[in-house]
Coordinates of C-alpha atoms in Angstrom, one line a residue:
X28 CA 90.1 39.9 62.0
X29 CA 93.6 40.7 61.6
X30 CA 95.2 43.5 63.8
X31 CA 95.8 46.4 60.9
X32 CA 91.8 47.0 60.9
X33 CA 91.7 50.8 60.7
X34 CA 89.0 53.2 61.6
X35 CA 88.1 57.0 60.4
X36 CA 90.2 59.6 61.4
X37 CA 87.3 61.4 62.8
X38 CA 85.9 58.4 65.0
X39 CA 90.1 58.1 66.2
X40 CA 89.7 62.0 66.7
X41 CA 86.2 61.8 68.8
X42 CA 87.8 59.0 70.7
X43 CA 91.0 61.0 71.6
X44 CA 88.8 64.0 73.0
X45 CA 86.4 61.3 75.6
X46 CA 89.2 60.0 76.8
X47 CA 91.5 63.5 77.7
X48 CA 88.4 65.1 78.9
X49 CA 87.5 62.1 81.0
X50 CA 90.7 61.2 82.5
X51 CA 90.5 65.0 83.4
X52 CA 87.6 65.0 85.0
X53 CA 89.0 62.4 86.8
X54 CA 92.2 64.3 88.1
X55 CA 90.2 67.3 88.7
X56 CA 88.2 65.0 91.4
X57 CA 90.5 63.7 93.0
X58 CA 92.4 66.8 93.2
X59 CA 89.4 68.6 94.6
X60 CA 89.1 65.5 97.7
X61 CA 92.9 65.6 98.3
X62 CA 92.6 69.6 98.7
X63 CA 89.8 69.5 101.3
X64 CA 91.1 66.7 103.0
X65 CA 94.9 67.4 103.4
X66 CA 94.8 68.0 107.1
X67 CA 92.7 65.0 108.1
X68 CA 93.8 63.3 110.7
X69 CA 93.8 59.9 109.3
X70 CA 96.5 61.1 106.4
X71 CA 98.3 62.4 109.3
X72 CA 101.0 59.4 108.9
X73 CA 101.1 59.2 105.0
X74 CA 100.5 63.2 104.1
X75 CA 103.6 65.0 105.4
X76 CA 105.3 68.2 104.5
X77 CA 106.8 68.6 101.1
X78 CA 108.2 70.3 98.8
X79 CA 107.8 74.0 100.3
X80 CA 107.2 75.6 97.1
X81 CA 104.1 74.1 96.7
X82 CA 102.6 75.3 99.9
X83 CA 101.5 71.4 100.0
X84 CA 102.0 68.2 102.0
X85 CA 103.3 65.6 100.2
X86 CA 101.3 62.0 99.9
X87 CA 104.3 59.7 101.3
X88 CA 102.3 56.5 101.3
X89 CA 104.0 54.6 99.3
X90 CA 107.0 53.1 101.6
X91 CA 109.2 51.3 98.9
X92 CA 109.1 54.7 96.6
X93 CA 110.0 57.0 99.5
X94 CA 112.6 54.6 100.6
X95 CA 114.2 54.7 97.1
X96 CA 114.7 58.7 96.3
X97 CA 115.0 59.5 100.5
X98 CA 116.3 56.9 102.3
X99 CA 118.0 54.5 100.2
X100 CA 119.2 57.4 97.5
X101 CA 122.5 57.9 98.8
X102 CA 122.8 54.5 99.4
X103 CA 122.2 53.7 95.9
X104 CA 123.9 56.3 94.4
X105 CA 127.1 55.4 96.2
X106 CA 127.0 52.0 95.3
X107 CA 125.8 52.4 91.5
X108 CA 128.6 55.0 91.3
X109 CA 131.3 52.9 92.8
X110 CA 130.2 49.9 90.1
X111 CA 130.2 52.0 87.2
X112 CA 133.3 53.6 88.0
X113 CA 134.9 50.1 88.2
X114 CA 132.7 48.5 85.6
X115 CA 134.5 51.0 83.1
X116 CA 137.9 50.8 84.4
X117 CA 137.7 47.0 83.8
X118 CA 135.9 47.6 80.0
X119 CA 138.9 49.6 79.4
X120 CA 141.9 47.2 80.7
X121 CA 141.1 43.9 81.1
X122 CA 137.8 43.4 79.1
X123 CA 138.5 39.4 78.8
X124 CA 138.3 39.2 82.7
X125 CA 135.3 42.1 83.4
X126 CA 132.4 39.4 84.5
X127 CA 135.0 37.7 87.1
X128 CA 135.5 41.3 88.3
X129 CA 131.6 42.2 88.7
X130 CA 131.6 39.1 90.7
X131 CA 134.1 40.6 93.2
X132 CA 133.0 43.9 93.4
X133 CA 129.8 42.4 93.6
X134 CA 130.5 39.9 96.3
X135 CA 132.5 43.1 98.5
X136 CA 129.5 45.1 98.4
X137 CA 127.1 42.8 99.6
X138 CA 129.9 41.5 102.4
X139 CA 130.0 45.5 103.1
X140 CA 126.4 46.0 103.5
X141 CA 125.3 43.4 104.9
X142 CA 128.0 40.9 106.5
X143 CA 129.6 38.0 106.5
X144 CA 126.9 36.1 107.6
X145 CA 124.1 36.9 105.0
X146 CA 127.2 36.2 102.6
X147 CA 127.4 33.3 103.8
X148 CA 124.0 32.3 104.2
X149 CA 123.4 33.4 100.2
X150 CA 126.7 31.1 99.1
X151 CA 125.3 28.2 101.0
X152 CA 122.0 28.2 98.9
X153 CA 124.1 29.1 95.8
X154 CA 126.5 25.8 96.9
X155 CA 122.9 23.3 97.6
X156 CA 121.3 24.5 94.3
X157 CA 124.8 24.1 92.1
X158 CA 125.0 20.3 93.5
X159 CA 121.4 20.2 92.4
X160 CA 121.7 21.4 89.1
X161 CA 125.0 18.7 88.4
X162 CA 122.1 16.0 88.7
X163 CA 120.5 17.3 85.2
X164 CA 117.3 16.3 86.2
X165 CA 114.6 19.8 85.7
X166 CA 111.9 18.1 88.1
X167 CA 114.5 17.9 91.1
X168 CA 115.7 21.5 90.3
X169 CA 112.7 23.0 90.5
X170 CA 111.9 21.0 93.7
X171 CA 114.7 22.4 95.4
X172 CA 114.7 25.2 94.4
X173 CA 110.9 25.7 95.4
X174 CA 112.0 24.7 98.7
X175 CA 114.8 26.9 98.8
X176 CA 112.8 29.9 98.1
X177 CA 109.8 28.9 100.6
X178 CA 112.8 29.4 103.0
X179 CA 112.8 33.1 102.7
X180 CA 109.0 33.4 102.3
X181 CA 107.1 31.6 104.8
X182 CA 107.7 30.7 108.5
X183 CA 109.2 30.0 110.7
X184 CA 111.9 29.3 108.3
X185 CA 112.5 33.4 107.0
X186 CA 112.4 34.4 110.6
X187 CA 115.0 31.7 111.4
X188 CA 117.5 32.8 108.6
X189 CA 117.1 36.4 109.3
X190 CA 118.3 35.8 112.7
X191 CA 121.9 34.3 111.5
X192 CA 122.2 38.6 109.9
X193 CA 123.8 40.8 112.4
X194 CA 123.0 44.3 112.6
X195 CA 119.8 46.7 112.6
X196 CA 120.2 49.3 110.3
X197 CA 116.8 50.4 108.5
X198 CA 117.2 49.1 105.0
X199 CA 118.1 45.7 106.5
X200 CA 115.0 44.0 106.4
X201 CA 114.5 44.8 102.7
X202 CA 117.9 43.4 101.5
X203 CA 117.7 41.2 103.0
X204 CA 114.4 39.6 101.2
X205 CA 114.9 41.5 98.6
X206 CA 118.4 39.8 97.7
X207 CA 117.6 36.3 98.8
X208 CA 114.5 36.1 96.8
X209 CA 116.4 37.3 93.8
X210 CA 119.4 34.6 94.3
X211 CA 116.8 31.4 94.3
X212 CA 115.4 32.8 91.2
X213 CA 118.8 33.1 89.8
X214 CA 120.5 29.7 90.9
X215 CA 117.4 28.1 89.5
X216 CA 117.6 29.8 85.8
X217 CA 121.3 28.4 86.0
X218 CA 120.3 24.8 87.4
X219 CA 117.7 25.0 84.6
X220 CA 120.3 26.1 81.5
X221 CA 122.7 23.4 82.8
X222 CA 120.1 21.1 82.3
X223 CA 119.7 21.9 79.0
X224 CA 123.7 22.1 78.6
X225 CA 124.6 18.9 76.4
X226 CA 128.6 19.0 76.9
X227 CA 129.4 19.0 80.6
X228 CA 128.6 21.4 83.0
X229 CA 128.7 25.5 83.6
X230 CA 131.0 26.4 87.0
X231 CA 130.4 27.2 89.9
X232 CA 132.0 30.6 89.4
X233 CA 129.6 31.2 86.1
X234 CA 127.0 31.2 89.2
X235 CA 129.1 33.3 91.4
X236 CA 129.0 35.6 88.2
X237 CA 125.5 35.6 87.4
X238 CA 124.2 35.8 91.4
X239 CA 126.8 38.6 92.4
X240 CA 126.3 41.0 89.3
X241 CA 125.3 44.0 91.9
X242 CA 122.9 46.2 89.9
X243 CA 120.9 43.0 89.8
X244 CA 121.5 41.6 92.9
X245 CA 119.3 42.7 95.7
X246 CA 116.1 44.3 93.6
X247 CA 116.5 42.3 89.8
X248 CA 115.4 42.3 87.4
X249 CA 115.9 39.0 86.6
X250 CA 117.5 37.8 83.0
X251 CA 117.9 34.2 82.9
X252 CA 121.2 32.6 83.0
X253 CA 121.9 31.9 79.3
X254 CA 121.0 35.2 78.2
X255 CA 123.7 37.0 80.9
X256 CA 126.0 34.2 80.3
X257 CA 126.5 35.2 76.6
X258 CA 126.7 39.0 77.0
X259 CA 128.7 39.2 80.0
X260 CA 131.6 36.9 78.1
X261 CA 131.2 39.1 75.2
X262 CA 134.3 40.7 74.7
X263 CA 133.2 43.1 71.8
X264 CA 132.6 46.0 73.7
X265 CA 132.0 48.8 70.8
X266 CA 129.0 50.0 70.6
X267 CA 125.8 50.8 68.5
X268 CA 125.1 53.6 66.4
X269 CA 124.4 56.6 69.1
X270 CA 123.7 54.1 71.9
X271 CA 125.4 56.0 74.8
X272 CA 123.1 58.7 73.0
X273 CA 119.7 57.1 73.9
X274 CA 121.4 55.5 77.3
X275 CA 121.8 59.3 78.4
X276 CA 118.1 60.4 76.9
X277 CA 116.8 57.9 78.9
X278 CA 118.6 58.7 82.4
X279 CA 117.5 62.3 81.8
X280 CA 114.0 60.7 81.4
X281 CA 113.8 58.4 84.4
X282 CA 115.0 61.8 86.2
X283 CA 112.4 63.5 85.1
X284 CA 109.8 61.1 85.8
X285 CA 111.0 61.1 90.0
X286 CA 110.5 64.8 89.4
X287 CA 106.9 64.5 88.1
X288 CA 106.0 61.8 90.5
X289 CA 107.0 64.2 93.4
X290 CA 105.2 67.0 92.2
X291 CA 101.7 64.6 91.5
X292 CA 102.2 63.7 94.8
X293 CA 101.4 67.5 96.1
X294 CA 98.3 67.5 94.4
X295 CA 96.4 64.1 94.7
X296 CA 96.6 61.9 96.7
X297 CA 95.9 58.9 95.1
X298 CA 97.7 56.3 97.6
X299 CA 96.3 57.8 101.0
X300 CA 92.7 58.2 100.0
X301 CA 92.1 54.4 99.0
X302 CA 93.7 53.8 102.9
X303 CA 90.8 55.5 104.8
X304 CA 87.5 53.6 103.4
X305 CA 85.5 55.8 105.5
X306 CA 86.5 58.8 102.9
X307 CA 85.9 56.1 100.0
X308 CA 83.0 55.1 100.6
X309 CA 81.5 59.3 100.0
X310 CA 83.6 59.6 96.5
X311 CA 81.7 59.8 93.3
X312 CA 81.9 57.1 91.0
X313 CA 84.2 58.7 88.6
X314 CA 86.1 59.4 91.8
X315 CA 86.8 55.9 92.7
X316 CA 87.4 54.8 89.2
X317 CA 89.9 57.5 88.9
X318 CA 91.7 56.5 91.7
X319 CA 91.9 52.7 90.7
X320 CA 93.1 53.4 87.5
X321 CA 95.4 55.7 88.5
X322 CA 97.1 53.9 91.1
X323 CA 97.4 50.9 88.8
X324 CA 99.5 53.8 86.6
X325 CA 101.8 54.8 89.1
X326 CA 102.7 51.3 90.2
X327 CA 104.0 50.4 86.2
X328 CA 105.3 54.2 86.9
X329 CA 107.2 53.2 90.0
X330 CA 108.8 50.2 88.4
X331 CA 109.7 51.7 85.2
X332 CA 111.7 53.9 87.1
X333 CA 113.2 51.5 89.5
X334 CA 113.9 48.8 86.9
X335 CA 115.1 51.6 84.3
X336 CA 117.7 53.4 86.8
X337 CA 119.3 49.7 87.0
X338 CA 118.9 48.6 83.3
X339 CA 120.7 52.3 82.5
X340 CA 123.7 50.9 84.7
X341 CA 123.5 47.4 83.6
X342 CA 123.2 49.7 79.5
X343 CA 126.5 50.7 80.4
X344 CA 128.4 47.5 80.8
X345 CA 127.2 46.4 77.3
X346 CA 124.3 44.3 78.5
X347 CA 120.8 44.2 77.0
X348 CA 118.8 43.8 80.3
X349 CA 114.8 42.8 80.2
X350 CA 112.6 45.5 79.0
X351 CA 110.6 47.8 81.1
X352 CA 106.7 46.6 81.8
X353 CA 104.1 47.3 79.6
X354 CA 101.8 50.4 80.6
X355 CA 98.7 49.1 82.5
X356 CA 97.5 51.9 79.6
X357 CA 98.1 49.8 77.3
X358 CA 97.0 46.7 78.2
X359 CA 93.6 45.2 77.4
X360 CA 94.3 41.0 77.8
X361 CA 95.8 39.4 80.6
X362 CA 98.2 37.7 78.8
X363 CA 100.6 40.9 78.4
X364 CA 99.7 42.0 82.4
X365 CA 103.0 42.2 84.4
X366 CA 104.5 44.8 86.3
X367 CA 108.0 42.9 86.6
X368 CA 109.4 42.1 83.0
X369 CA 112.2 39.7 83.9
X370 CA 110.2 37.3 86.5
X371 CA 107.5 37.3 83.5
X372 CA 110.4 36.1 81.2
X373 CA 111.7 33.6 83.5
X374 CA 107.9 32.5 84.4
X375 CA 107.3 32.4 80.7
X376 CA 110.4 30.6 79.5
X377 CA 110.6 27.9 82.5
X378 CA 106.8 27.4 83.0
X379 CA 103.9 28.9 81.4
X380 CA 105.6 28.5 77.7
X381 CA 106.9 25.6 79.0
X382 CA 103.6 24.1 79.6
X383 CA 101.1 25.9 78.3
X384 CA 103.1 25.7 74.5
X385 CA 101.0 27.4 72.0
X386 CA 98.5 28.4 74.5
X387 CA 95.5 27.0 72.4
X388 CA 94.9 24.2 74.5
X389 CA 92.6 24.5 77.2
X390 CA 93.8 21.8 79.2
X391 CA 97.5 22.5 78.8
X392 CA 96.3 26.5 79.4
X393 CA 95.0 25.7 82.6
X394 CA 97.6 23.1 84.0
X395 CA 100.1 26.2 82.3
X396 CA 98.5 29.2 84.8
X397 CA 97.7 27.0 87.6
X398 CA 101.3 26.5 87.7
X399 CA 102.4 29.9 86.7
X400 CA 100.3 31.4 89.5
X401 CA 101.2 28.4 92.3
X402 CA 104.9 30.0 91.8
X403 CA 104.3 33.3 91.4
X404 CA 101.9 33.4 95.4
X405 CA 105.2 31.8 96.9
X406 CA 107.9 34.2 95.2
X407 CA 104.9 37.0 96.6
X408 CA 105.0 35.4 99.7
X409 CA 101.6 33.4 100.7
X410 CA 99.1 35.7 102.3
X411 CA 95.1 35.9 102.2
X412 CA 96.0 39.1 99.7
X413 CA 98.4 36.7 97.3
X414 CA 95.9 34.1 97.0
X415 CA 92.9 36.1 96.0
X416 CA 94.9 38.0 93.6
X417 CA 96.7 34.7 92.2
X418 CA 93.1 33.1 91.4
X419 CA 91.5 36.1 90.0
X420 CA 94.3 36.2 87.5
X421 CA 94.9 33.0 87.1
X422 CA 91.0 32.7 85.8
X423 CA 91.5 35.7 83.7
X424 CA 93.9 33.9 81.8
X425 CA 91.9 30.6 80.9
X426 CA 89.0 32.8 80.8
X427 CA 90.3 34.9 77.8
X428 CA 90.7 31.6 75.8
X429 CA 87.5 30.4 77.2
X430 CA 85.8 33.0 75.1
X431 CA 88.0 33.3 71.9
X432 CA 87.4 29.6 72.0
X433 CA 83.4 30.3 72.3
X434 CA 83.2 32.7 69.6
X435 CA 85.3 30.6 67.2
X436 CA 82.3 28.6 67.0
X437 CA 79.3 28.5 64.4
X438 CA 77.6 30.7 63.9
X439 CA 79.7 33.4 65.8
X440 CA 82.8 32.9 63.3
X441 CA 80.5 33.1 59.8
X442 CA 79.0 36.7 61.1
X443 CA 82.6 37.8 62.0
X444 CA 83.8 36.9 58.7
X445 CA 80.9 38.5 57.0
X446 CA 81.3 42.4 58.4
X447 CA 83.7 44.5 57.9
X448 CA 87.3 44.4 59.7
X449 CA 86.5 48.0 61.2
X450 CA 83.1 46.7 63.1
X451 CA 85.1 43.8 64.0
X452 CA 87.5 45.8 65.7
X453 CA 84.6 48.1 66.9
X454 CA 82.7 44.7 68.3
X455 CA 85.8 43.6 69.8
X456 CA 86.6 46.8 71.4
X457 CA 83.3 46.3 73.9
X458 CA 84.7 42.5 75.1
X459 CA 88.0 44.3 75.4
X460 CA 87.1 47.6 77.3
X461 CA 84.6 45.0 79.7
X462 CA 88.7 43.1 80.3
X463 CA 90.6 45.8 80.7
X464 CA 88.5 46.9 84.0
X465 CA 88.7 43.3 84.8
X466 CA 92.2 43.5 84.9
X467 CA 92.3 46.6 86.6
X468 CA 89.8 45.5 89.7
X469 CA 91.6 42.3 89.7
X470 CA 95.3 44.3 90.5
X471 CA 94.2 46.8 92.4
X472 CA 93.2 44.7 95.2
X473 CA 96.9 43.8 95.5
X474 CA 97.6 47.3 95.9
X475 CA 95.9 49.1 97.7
X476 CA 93.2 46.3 99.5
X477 CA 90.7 44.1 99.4
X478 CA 87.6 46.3 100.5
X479 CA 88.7 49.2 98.0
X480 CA 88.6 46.6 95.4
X481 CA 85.0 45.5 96.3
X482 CA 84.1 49.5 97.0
X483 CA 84.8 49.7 93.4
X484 CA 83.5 47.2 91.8
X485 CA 80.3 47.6 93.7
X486 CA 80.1 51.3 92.7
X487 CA 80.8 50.7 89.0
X488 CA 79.4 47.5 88.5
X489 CA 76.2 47.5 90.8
X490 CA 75.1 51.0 92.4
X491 CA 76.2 52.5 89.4
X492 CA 74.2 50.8 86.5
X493 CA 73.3 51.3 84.6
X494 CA 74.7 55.1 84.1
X495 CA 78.1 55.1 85.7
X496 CA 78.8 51.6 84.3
X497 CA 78.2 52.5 81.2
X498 CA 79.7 55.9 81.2
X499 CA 83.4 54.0 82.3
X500 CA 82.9 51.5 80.1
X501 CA 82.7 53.7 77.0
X502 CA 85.4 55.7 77.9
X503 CA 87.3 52.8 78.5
X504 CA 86.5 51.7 74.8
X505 CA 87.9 54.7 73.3
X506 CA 90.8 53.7 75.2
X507 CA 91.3 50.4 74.2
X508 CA 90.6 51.8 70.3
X509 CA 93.6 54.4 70.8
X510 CA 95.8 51.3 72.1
X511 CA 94.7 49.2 68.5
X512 CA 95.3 51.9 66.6
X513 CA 98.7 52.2 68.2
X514 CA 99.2 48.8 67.9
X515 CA 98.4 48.7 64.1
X516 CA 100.6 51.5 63.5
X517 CA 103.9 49.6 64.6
X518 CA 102.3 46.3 63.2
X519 CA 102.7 48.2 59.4
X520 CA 106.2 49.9 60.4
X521 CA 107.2 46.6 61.2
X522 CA 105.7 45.2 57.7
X523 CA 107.5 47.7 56.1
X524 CA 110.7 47.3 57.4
X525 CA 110.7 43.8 56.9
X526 CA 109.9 45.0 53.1
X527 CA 112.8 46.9 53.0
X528 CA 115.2 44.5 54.7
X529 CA 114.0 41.6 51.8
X530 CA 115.0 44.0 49.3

């Protein structure tokens, strides 16, 4: 049934009440264990002092977000500042020349902060990947650039290259990775479009350009070659009908959004308690299933901001970066589930799409993921962690079109088409709700561990049948009934502009 199925107000009303008073409910239990348990001493390390107006500690758990708006803020903000200073000086005078410029301001920043060695070490795999890419031959550019990337994430070849940077300051070892992951990812877009080039070949400086534009550089995202190629020689500069308008709306929203992190922080603690299983295992239910979803939230949170600060600066020097991720709110199918937009572009446009095509196949779906997934563990880095979470997925994915293939078939498809489109969507709703927790349990175990993963599965799934399964299950649905309805709202905005636009 098609996707503008729509449902009584009332039943959209009902659904909107479950879900507020249950996520809630939620809140108000976690809330409740975080109180009591602010001063145990296994939170000792991850619950610290605060914010002193709150008379709270603070849940600093999370070592990548505290690193951002503590330790790396000035850092960032001093380097950001410094591009977009320049970046606008060149928009102004020498537009024509402004991506050769990036490149150097680029190139002195990372020479700055990290030295000549990682420079070099960086231009070297930029050199071996450009001699690559002059072959034109896709297979051997994704070899070697597999290769290269295993470099940085598996031993003893990381350790070895580490050892040629100089130094020990504390952000180190996260440039580090972080920039030399993002460079193989790079140089093998470019090896990739230059495969597809017909007439000769792109520079080595368009690489230099592409690899060294800093607010990409050492934490993405990632937009493929062709598509920063064109906008970065672009030298119409004016711009869009109150666009600096909605770039400044949205700065003032990612500010606000560090704010509101900060201040959840003080009052649950939804990354520390997940840490000591011990306190887990005496949560309720609802508890538990609070927490999982809620730290699924936070993580889309935390790279919405992160990706969004940079994609604000990259706004400014009249490029159209990769989107931020979709909610994990507003997800329901694995297909849509990413929490990095531009490696799920790049992943989409080199492999899965690549392979998978129309995605109706089963065979071709399968060869598609397994592939998309064999990637994705080494850009991770392999680990026990990686692989678990890479085949859970990965089986998501075939598994979705392992159904829709199932129910296609008689007589399933003759008593779809005989009901009506709203108890389709209703019907569909229960497969989609039973998903969405798949999708959850299946991502949480990357974040937080293993054994909460199986603490909450086993609680919702097993102990708690049949009431607290149920009970999550149904809330879930009105959930995933909000998220249609949503959906068929901009699916007849779209319809109608497209009306408008024909006449």
């Amino acid at each position: 049934m098609g996707i503008k199925a729509a449902l009584p107000k009332y039943e959209l009303y009902f659904y909107t009440t479950v879900l507020s008073l249950a996520l809630l409910w939620a809140a108000d239990w976690i809330f409740d264990v975080s109180s009591e348990h602010m001063n145990r001493k296994t939170f000792k390390d991850s619950v610290q002092q605060g914010w002193h107006y709150f008379g709270r500690k603070m849940d600093v758990a999370d070592f990548e977000w505290t690193m951002w708006f503590t330790k790396f803020r000035n850092y960032i903000v001093f380097a950001l500042s410094g591009h977009v200073i320049f970046a606008k000086i060149c928009s102004m005078t020498v537009p024509e020349h402004r991506s050769i410029l990036y490149m150097v301001y680029g190139i002195l920043a990372v020479f700055a902060t990290m030295g000549f060695n990682y420079l070099m070490l960086i231009l070297s795999h930029c050199g071996l990947l450009y001699s690559i890419a002059l072959a034109k031959q896709k297979w051997l550019c994704f070899v070697a650039g597999l290769c290269s990337l295993a470099t940085f994430k598996m031993e003893p070849f990381s350790s070895w290259q580490s050892g040629f940077v100089i130094g020990n300051f504390e952000l180190q070892d996260i440039l580090f990775y972080g920039g030399s992951g993002f460079t193989i990812i790079r140089c093998m877009s470019f090896a990739l479009e230059n495969c597809e080039k017909k007439d000769g070949n792109y520079t080595f400086l368009d690489l230099l350009k592409y690899n060294f534009y800093l607010p990409f550089f050492f934490f993405g995202p990632i937009m493929t070659f062709d598509r920063f190629h064109a906008q970065v020689h672009n030298n119409n500069l004016t711009r869009k009908e109150r666009e600096m308008w909605n770039i400044r709306v949205m700065a003032v929203v990612h500010l606000v959004v560090i704010v509101l992190v900060d201040v959840l922080f003080h009052f649950l603690y939804i990354l520390t308690i997940p840490s000591d299983m011990k306190l887990a295992k005496n949560l309720s239910d609802w508890s538990l299933a609070g927490l999982a979803y809620f730290n699924l939230v936070y993580d889309w949170t935390k790279a919405a901001v992160m990706f969004g600060v940079i994609n604000t600066i990259s706004r400014l020097d009249h490029l159209d970066p990769p989107q931020p991720p979709k909610c994990i709110t507003m997800l329901y199918v694995f297909a849509e589930t990413h929490f990095d937009r531009g490696i799920n572009d790049w992943l989409c446009k080199y492999v899965y799409d690549h392979i998978g095509q129309n995605h109706d196949n089963i065979f071709k779906e399968l060869m598609a993921t397994v592939s998309t997934f064999a990637i994705t563990t080494l850009w991770l880095g392999p680990c026990e962690i990686v692989y678990i979470w890479s085949f859970f997925n990965c089986f998501g994915l075939n598994f979705e079109l392992w159904v829709a293939k199932f129910f296609q078939l008689q007589p399933f498809a003759t008593i779809e088409n005989n009901m009506s489109e709203a108890m389709s969507r209703r019907i569909r709703g229960v497969f989609n709700a039973a998903n969405f927790w798949a999708i959850v349990l299946y991502n949480v175990l990357a974040l937080n561990s293993l054994d909460f993963a199986k603490l909450v599965a086993k609680r919702i799934v097993i102990k708690g049948f049949p009431i607290s399964t149920l009970s999550v299950l149904f809330v879930t649905y009105c959930g995933v009934q909000l998220i249609k309805e949503r959906e068929r709202r901009l699916a007849l905005e779209e319809e109608d502009a497209a009306k408008d636009k024909t006449e």
